Short mmCIF file of C-alpha atoms and ligand atoms in Angstrom, two decimals:
data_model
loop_
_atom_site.label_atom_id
_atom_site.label_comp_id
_atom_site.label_asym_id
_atom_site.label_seq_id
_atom_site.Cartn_x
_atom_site.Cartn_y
_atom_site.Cartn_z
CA UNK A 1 29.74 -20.26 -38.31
CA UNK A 2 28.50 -21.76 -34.61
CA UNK A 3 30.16 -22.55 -31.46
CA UNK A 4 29.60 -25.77 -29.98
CA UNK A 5 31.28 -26.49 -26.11
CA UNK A 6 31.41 -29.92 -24.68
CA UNK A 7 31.29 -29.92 -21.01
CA UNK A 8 33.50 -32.47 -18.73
CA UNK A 9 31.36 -35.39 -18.76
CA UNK A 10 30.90 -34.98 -22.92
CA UNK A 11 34.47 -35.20 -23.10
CA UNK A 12 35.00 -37.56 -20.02
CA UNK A 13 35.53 -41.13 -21.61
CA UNK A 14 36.56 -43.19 -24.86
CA UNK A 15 32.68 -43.58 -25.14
CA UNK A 16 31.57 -39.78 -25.45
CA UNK A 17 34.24 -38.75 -26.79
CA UNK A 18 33.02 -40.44 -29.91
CA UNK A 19 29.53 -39.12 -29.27
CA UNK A 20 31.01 -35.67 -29.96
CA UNK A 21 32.63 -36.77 -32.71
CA UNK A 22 29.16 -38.29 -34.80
CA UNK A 23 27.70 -34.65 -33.44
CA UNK A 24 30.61 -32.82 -35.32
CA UNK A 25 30.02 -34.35 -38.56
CA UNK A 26 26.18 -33.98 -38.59
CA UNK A 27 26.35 -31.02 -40.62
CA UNK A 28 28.70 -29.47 -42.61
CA UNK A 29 28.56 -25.80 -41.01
CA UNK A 30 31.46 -24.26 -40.16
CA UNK A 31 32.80 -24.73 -36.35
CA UNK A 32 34.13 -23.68 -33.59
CA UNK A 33 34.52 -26.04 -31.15
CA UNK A 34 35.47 -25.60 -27.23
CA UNK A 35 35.96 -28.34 -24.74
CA UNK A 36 36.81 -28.87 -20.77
CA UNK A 37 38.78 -30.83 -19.70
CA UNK A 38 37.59 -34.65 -19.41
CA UNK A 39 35.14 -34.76 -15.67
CA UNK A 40 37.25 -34.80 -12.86
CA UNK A 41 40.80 -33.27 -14.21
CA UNK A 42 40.41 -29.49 -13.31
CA UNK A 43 39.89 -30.85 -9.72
CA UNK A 44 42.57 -33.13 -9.96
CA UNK A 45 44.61 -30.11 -11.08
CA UNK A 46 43.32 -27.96 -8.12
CA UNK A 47 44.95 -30.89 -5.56
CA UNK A 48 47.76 -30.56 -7.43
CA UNK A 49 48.27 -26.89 -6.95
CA UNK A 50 47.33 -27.64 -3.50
CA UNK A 51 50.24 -30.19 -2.82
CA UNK A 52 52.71 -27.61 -4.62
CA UNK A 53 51.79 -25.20 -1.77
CA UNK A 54 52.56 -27.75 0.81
CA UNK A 55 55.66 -28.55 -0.90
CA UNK A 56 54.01 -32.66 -1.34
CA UNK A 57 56.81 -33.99 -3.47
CA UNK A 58 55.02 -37.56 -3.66
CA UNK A 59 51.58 -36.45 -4.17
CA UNK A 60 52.85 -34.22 -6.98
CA UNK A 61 54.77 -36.77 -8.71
CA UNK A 62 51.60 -39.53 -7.89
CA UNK A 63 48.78 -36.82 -9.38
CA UNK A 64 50.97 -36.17 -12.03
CA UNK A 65 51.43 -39.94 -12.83
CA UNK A 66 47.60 -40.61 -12.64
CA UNK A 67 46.80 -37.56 -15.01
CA UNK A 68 49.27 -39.00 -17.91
CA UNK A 69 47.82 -42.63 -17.19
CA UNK A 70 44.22 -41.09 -17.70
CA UNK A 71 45.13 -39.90 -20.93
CA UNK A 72 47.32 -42.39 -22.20
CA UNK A 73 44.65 -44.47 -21.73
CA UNK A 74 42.46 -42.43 -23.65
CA UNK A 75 44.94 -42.56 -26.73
CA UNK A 76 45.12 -46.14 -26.38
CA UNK A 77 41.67 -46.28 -26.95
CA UNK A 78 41.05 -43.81 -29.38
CA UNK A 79 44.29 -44.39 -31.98
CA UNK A 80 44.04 -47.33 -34.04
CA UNK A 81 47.43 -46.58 -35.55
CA UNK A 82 50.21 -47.78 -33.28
CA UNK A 83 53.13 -45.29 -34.65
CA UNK A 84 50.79 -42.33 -33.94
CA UNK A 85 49.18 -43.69 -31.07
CA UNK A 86 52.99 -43.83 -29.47
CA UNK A 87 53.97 -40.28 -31.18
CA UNK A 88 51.02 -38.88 -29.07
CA UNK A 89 51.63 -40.26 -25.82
CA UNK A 90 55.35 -39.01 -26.06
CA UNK A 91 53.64 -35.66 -26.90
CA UNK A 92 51.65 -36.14 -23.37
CA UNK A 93 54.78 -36.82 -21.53
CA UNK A 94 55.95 -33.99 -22.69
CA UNK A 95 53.08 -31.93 -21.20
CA UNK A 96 53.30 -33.65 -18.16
CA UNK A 97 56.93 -32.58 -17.99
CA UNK A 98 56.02 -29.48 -18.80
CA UNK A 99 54.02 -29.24 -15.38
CA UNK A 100 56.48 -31.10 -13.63
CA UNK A 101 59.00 -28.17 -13.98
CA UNK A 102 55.88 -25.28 -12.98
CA UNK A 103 55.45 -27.55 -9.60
CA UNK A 104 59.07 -27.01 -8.50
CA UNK A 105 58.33 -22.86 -8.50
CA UNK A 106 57.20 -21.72 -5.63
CA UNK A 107 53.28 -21.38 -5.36
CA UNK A 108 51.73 -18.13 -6.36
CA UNK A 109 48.12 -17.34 -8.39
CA UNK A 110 49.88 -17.11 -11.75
CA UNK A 111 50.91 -20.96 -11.12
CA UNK A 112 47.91 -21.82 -9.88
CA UNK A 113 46.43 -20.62 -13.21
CA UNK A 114 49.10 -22.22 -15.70
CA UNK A 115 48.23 -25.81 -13.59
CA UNK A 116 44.62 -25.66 -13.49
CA UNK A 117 44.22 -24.83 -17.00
CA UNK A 118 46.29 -28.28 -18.39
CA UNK A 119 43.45 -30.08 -18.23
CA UNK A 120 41.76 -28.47 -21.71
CA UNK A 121 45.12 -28.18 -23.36
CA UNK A 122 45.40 -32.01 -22.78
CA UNK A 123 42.18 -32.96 -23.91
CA UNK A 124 42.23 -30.74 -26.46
CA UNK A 125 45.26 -31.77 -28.02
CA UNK A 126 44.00 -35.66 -28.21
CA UNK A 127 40.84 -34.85 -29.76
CA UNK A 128 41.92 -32.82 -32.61
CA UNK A 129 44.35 -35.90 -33.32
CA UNK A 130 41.67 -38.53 -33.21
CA UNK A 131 39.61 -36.39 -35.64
CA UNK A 132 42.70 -36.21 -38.01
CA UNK A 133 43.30 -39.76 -37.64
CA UNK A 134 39.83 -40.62 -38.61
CA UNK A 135 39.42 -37.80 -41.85
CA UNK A 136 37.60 -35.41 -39.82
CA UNK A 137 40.30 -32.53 -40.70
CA UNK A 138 40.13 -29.84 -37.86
CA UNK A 139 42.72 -27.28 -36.81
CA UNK A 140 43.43 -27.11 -33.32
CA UNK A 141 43.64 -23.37 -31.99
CA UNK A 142 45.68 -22.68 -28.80
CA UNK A 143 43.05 -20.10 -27.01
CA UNK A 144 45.97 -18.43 -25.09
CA UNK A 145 46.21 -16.85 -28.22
CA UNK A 146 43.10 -14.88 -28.92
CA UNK A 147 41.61 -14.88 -25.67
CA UNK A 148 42.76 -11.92 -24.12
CA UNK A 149 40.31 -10.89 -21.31
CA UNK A 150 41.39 -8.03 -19.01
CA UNK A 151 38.23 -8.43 -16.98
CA UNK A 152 36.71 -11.32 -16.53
CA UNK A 153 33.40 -9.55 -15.52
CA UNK A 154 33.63 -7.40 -18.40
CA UNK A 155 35.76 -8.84 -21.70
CA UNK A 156 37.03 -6.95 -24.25
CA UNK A 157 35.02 -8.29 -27.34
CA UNK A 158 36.45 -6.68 -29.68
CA UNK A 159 39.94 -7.06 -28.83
CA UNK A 160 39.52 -11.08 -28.46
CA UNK A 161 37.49 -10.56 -31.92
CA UNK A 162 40.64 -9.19 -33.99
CA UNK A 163 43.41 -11.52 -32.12
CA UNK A 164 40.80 -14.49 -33.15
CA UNK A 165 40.38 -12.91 -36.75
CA UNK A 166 44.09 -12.83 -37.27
CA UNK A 167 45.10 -16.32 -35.53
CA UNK A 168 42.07 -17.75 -38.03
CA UNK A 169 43.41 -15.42 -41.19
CA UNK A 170 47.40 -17.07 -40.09
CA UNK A 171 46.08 -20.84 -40.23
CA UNK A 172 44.73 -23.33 -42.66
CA UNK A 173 41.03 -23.06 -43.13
CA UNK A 174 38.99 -25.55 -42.05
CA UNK A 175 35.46 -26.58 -41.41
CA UNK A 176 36.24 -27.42 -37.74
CA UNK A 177 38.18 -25.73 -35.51
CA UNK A 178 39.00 -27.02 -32.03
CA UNK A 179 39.96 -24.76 -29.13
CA UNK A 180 40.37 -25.08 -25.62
CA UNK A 181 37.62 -23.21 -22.73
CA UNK A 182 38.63 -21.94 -19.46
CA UNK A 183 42.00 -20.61 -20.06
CA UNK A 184 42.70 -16.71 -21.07
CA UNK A 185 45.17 -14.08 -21.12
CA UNK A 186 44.74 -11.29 -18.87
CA UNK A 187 45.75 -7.52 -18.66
CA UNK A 188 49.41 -8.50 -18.18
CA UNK A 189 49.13 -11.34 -21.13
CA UNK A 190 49.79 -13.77 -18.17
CA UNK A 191 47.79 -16.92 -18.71
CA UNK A 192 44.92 -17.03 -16.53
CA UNK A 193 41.06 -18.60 -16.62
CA UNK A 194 37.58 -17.58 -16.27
CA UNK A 195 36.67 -19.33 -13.23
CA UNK A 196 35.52 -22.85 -12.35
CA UNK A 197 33.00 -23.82 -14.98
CA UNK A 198 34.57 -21.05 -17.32
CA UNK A 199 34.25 -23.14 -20.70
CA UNK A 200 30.59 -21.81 -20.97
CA UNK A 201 31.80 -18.18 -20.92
CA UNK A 202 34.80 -18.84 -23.49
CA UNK A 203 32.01 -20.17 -25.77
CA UNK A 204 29.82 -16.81 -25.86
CA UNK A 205 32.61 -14.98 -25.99
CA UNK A 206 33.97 -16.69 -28.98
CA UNK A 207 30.58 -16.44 -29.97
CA UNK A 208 30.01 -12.81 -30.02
CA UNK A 209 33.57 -12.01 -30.99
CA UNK A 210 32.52 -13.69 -34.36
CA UNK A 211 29.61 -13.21 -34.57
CA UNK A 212 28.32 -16.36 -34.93
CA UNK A 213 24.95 -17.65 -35.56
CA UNK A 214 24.77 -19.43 -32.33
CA UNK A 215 26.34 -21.20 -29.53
CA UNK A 216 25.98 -24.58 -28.45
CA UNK A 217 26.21 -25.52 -25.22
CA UNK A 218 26.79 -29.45 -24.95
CA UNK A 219 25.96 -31.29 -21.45
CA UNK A 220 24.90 -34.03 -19.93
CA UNK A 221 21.15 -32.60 -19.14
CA UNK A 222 18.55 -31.94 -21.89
CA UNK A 223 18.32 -28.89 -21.45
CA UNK A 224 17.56 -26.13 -18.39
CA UNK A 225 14.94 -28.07 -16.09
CA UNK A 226 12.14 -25.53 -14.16
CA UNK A 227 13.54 -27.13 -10.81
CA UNK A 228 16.38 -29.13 -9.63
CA UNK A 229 16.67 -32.51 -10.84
CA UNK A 230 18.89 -33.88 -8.23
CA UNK A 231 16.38 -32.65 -5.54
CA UNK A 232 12.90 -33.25 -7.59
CA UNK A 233 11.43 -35.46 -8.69
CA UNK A 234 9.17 -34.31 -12.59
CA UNK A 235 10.99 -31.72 -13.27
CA UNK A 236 11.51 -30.93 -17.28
CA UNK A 237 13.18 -29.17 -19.49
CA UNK A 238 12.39 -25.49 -20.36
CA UNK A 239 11.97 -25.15 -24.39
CA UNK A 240 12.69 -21.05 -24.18
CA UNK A 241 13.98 -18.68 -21.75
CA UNK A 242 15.44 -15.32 -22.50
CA UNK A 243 18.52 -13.74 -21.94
CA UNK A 244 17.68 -12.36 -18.97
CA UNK A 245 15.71 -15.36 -17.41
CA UNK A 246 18.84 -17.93 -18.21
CA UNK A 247 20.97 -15.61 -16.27
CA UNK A 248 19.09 -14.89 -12.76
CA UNK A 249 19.12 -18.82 -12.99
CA UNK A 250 22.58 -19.38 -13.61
CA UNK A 251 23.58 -16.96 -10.93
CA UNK A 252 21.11 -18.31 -8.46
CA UNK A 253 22.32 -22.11 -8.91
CA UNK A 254 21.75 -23.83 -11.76
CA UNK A 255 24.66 -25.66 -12.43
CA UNK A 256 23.84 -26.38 -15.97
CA UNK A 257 25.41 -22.81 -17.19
CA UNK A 258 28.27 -20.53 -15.68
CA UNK A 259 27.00 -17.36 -14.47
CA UNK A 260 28.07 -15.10 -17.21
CA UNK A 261 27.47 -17.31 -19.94
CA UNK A 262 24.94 -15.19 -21.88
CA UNK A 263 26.62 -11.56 -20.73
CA UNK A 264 29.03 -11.58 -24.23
CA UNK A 265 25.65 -12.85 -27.06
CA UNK A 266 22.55 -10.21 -25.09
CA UNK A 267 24.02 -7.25 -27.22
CA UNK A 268 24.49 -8.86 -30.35
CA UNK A 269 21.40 -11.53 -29.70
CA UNK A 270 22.65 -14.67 -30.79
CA UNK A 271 21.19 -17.30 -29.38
CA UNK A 272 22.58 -20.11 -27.14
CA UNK A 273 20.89 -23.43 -26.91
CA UNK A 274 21.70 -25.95 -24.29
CA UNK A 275 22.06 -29.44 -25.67
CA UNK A 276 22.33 -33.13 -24.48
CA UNK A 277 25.47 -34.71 -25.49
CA UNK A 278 23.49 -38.04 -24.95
CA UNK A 279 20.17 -37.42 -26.11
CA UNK A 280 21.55 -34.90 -29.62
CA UNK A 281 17.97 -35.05 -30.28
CA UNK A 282 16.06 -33.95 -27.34
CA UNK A 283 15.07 -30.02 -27.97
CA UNK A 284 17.24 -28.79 -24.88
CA UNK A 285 16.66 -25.04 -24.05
CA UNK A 286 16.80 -22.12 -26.23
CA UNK A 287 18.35 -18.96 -24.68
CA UNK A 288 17.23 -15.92 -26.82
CA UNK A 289 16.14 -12.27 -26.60
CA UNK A 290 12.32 -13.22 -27.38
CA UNK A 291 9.41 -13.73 -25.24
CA UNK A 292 7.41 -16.47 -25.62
CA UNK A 293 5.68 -16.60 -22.53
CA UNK A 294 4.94 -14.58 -19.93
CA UNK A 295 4.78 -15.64 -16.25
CA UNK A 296 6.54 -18.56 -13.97
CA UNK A 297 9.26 -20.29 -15.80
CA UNK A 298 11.84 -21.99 -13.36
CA UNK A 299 12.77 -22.63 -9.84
CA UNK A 300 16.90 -22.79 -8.69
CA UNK A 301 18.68 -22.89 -4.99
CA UNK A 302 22.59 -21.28 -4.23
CA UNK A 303 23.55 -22.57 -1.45
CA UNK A 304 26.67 -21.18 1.01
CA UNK A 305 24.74 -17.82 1.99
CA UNK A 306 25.55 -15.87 4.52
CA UNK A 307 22.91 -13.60 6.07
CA UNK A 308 23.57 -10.66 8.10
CA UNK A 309 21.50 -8.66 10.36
CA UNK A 310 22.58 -4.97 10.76
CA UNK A 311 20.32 -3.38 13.88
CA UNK A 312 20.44 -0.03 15.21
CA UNK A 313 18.46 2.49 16.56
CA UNK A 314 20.14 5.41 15.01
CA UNK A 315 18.88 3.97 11.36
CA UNK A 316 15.17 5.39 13.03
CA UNK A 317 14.67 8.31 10.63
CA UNK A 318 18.00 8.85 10.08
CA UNK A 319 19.46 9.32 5.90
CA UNK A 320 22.48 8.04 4.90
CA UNK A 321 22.27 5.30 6.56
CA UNK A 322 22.33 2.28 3.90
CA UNK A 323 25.03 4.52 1.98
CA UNK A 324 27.32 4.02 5.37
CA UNK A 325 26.33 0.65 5.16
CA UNK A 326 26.74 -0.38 1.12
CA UNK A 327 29.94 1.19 1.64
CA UNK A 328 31.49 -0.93 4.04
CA UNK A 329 31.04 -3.97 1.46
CA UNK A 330 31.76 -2.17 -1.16
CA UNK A 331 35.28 -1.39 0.52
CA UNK A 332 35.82 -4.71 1.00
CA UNK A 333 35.19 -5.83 -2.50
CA UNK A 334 31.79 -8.04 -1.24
CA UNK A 335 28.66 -8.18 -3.19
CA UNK A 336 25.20 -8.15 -1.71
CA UNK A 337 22.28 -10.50 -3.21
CA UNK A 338 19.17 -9.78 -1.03
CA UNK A 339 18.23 -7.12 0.99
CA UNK A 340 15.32 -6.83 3.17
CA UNK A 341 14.87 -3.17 5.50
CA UNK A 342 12.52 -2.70 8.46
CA UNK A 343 12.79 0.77 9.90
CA UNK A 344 15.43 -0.27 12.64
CA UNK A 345 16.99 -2.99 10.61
CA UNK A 346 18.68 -4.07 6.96
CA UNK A 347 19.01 -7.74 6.51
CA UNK A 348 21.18 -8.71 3.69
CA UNK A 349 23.35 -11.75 1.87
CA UNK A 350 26.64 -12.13 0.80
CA UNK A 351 28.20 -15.61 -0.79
CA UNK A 352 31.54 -14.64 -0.54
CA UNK A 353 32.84 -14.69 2.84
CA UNK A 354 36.51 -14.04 2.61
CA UNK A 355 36.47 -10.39 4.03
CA UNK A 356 32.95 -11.11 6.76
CA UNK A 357 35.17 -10.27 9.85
CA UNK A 358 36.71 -6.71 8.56
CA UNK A 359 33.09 -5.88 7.42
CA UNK A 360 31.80 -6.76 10.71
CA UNK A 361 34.25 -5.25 12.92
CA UNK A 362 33.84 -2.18 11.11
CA UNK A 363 29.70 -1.90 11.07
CA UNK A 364 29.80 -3.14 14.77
CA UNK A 365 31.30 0.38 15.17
CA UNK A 366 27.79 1.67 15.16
CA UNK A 367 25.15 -1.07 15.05
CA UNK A 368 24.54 -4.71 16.34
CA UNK A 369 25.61 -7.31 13.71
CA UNK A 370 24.14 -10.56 13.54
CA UNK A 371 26.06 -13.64 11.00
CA UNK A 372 23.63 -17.06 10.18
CA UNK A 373 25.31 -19.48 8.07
CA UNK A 374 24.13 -22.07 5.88
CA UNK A 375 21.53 -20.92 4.45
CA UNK A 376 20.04 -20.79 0.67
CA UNK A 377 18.30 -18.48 -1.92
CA UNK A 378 15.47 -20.10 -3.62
CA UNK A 379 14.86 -18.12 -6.60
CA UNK A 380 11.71 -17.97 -8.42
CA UNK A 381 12.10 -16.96 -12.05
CA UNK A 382 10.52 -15.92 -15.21
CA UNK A 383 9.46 -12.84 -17.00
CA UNK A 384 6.70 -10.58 -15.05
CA UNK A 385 6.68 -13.74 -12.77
CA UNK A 386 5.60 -11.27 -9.81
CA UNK A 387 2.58 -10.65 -12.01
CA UNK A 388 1.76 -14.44 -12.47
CA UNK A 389 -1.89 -15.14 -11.03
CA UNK A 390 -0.53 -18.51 -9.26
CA UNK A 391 2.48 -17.03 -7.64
CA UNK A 392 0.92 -16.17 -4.82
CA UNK A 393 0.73 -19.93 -4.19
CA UNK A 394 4.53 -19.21 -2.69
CA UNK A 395 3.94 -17.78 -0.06
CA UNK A 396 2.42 -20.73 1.39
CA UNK A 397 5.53 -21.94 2.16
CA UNK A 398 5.46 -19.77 5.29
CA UNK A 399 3.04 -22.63 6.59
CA UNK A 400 5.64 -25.01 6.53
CA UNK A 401 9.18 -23.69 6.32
CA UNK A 402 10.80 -21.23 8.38
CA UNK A 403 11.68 -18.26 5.65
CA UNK A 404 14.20 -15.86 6.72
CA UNK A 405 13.93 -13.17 4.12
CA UNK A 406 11.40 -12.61 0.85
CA UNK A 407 12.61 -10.19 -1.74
CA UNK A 408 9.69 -9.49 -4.19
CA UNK A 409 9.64 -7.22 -6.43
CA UNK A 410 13.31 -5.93 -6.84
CA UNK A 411 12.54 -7.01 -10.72
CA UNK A 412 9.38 -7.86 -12.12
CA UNK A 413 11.16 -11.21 -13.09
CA UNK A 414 12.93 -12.63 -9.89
CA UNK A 415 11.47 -13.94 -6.58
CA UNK A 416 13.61 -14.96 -3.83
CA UNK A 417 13.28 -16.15 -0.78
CA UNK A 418 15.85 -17.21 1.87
CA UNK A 419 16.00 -20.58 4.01
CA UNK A 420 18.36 -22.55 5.76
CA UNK A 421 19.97 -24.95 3.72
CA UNK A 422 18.59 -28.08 5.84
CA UNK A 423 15.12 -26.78 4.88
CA UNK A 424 16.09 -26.30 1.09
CA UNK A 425 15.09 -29.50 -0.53
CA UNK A 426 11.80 -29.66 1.27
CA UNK A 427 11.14 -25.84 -0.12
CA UNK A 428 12.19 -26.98 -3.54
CA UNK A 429 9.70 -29.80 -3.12
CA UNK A 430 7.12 -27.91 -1.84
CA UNK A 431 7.44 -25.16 -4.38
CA UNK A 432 7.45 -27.63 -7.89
CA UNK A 433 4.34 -29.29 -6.42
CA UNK A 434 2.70 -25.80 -5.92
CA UNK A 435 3.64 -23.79 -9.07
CA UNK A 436 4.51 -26.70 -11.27
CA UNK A 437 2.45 -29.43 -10.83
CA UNK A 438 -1.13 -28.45 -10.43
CA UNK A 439 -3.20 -27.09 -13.23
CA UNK A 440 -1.16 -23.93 -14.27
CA UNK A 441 -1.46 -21.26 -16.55
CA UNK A 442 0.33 -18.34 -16.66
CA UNK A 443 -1.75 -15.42 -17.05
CA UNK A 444 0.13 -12.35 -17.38
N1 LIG B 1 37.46 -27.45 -16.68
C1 LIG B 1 37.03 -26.25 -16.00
C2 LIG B 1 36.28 -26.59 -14.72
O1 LIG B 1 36.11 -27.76 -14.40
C3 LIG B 1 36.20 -25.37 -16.89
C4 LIG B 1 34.90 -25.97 -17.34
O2 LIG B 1 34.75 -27.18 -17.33
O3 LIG B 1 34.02 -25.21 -17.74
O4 LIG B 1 35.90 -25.72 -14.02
MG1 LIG B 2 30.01 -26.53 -16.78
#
């Protein structure tokens, strides 16, 4: 058994969705198959929640018109049979109704969660019947369900593992089965979702719940690049990373994989490759527990940081200070990325801003606090990569670029270093031509 997710743009049009389809019936393993929701309808569905706050009668009924036309459309493509073709866009009216009657309740999280998560459920349900309709039998699995995650940071495998087992025991069997991403149950069985780019996550964890052989990741990329693509130019796809090396990456900005992606497979160690949806035979990345090389692998940028500068004089000599300090954010529910200490100062970075003016008002109670916005982590990444002979090459970005904060050597496998934003592309550049593109060898 494998897992293969398809990402937003795989599933976005008439087009790829038949790409999908000729990768589905490649080989006859058994699947499991998770999509999105086609690019563009989860933010769709976030406006929509928004204009249910504000009460926006007429933007609710317009977004809700455009989101059946966008489907419809897609059946009218798809179905060559014109009774089911017209059975399936009732069924999508009916959906649509379905959300109609959730945007005349009042706004609150758990409707927030119920509208955002439509978007897989509707694609879902049109893609299973297209496979039908052409012979390729698949049963489509509702993953509100099985997935029952009562921390999103830390799921449950087991528990999703026997729901799963039983929903898969109470249905037909099949070679493929087709199942939505994003959306889960959570402690109170009330429908929620993994967070923006979730689909990823619900893959691994379907994946390690069954302990499959591996999980596919489907995009649009071939594959983890070593540097931004959208910001540099020769970049190319890394052929292995491990577990460890995907994940600093994902969390410091690559796009191509959701942040907790590999969390639910390190245990168990089944691997996750990252395909190309439009290039099926391109390598793409393998994400695994083995080594096979040592040294500089891959450079990635997350932007939105926040830095703060906590100065005082009593921090001269004095213990407990960093524990007074740590606990203010930790109070407030705040995680800290970098930190950097002289003897009178801390320097540190937080993405999420939501709670910055409690946490300062209550540090300014015994030091100076200073906030910069805009600015971004570069993160240098690979296994032992602070023992790679040409990283030193780095630091002569200082020449150029105005760093704010270096953190090297908090793992052996993560360097970061902190910019503003406006000066991130040109670091990006500078770095790729430095590390990547002269004569390199890692040596470790
Ligand atoms: N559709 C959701 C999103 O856009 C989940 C995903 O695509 O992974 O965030
Ligand atoms: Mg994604």
């Amino acid at each position: 058994m494998k897992v293969l997710k398809f990402g937003g743009t795989s599933v976005g049009s008439v087009e790829n969705l038949q790409k999908v389809k000729n990768i589905l019936i490649s080989d006859d393993e058994q699947k499991i198959v998770v999509c999105s929701a086609m690019s563009g309808v989860t933010d769709q569905l976030v406006r929509l929640v928004e204009n249910i706050r504000f009460g926006d009668t007429e933007a609710i009924t317009r977004n809700l018109h455009r989101l059946e036309t966008k489907h419809c459309d897609v059946i009218d493509q798809l179905i060559e049979d014109k009774e089911l073709r017209s059975e399936l866009k009732d069924s999508i009216s009916f959906l649509i109704t379905e959300m109609f009657e959730l945007t005349s309740q009042k706004y609150s999280e758990a409707i927030n969660s119920k509208v955002i998560t439509y978007g897989e459920t509707l694609l879902t349900f049109i893609f299973s019947k297209f496979l039908n309709s052409i012979g390729v039998n698949n049963v489509l699995l509702d993953a509100k369900d099985f997935m029952f995650v009562d921390s999103v940071e830390n799921p449950n495998i087991d528990k999703v593992s026997k729901k799963l087992h039983k929903v898969l025991e109470a249905e037909i069997k099949s070679q493929i089965y087709i199942t939505q991403g994003f959306v889960c149950k959570d402690e109170n069985g009330e429908i929620n979702h993994l967070k923006r780019g979730g689909s990823d996550y619900t893959a691994t964890i379907i994946g390690a719940a069954l302990q499959a052989n591996e999980v596919q990741i489907w995009t649009d990329i071939d594959g983890l690049h070593n540097n931004d693509p959208r910001y540099v130019e020769e970049t190319h796809p890394i052929s292995h990373l491990t577990y460890n090396e995907a994940a600093e990456l994902a969390y410091f900005g690559a796009k191509i994989l959701h942040p907790q992606t590999v969390s639910p497979v390190v245990d168990k160690d089944i691997p996750v490759l990252l395909k190309n949806t439009f290039d099926p035979q391109a390598a793409g990345t393998i994400i695994s527990n083995r080594t096979y090389k040592k040294g500089l692998k891959a450079i990635s940028a997350k932007d939105d940081i926040t830095a703060i500068k906590i100065k005082s004089n009593r921090m001269l000599m004095a213990h407990g200070y960093l524990r007074r300090i740590f606990e203010v954010f930790d109070n407030f529910h705040t995680s800290i990325d970098m930190i950097t200490t002289s003897e009178i100062a801390i320097s540190l970075t937080i993405d999420d801003t939501s709670n910055l003016d409690e946490i300062v008002k209550e540090i300014e109670n015994y030091a100076e606090v200073t906030i910069e916005q805009n600015h971004s982590i570069i993160c240098i990444v690979g296994e032992s990569v602070i023992n790679d002979r040409n990283s030193y090459k780095l630091f002569e970005v200082l020449n150029y670029i105005p760093v704010r904060m270096i953190s090297y050597g908090g793992s052996n496998n993560n360097i970061s270093i902190l910019v503003d934003t406006k000066d991130k592309i040109p670091t990006l550049r500078f770095l790729n031509e430095k590390l990547f593109n002269t004569h390199h060898e890692a040596l470790v």
